[in-house]
Amino acid sequence: MAAKIRLQRRGHKAYAFYSIVIADTRAPRDGKFIEKIGTYNPNTNPATVDLNFERALYWVNVGAQPTDTARNILSREGVYLMKHLQGGVKKGAFDEAAAQAKFDAWKQAKESSLKAIVVKDEQAKRELGKAKLEAEKKVNEAIAEKVAAKKAEAAAQAAEAAAAAAQEEAAQEEAPAQEETPAEA
């Protein structure tokens, strides 16, 4: 029986989520499998991989052939690097401690680069939020200016109307007083 490392689709429409499984080469993509060794979520940034490293290394060492995507995932997680380092130990190029030290150094560099990506994304989100806030403030200021102009215009019209009413009242008060004055004479 030939084993294959492949992705088995889970999740729902428009939200793919995959299980990383060991399956017989004749089994369908979402069919029967031998062992589940991890999960892969491409919906996050960066993509989230939860992998049983020892089992993945075991299956790669016994000859399970990964699909292209599974090979990329295993490579990014360091399974193929560890296989390569174990080959160097078998040939006597270096000892087990040196191989583990090289792998740990690689893993720390990988984690720091992922953290840098996450920090960069968070900073970009903050900058985008600030830009949206500034744009909203400008829009609100423009609206406030329009409202203030309308209120000032309405106040000016009310003042004009009040002044006109006051003049009219004054004119009405003067008119009867002027009519009475000539009649008395």
Coordinates of C-alpha atoms in Angstrom, one line a residue, residues 14 32 40 51 55 58 60 80 84 87 93 98 103 118 127 133 140 144 157 170-171 180:
A14 CA -16.1 30.2 1.1
K32 CA -10.9 7.3 4.1
Y40 CA -4.2 23.9 7.9
L51 CA 1.1 19.8 12.8
R55 CA 4.4 11.8 13.0
Y58 CA 8.0 9.5 10.6
V60 CA 8.2 11.3 5.3
Y80 CA 12.2 18.3 5.3
H84 CA 18.0 16.5 5.8
G87 CA 20.6 12.3 6.9
A93 CA 28.8 14.9 9.0
A98 CA 24.6 20.0 16.2
F103 CA 17.1 23.2 13.5
V118 CA 2.1 40.0 12.3
E127 CA -2.6 53.2 10.3
L133 CA -10.6 58.5 11.6
N140 CA -17.7 65.9 10.1
A144 CA -20.4 71.1 10.9
Q157 CA -33.0 85.9 8.5
A170 CA -42.3 101.5 15.4
A171 CA -43.9 102.8 12.2
E180 CA -53.4 112.7 16.5

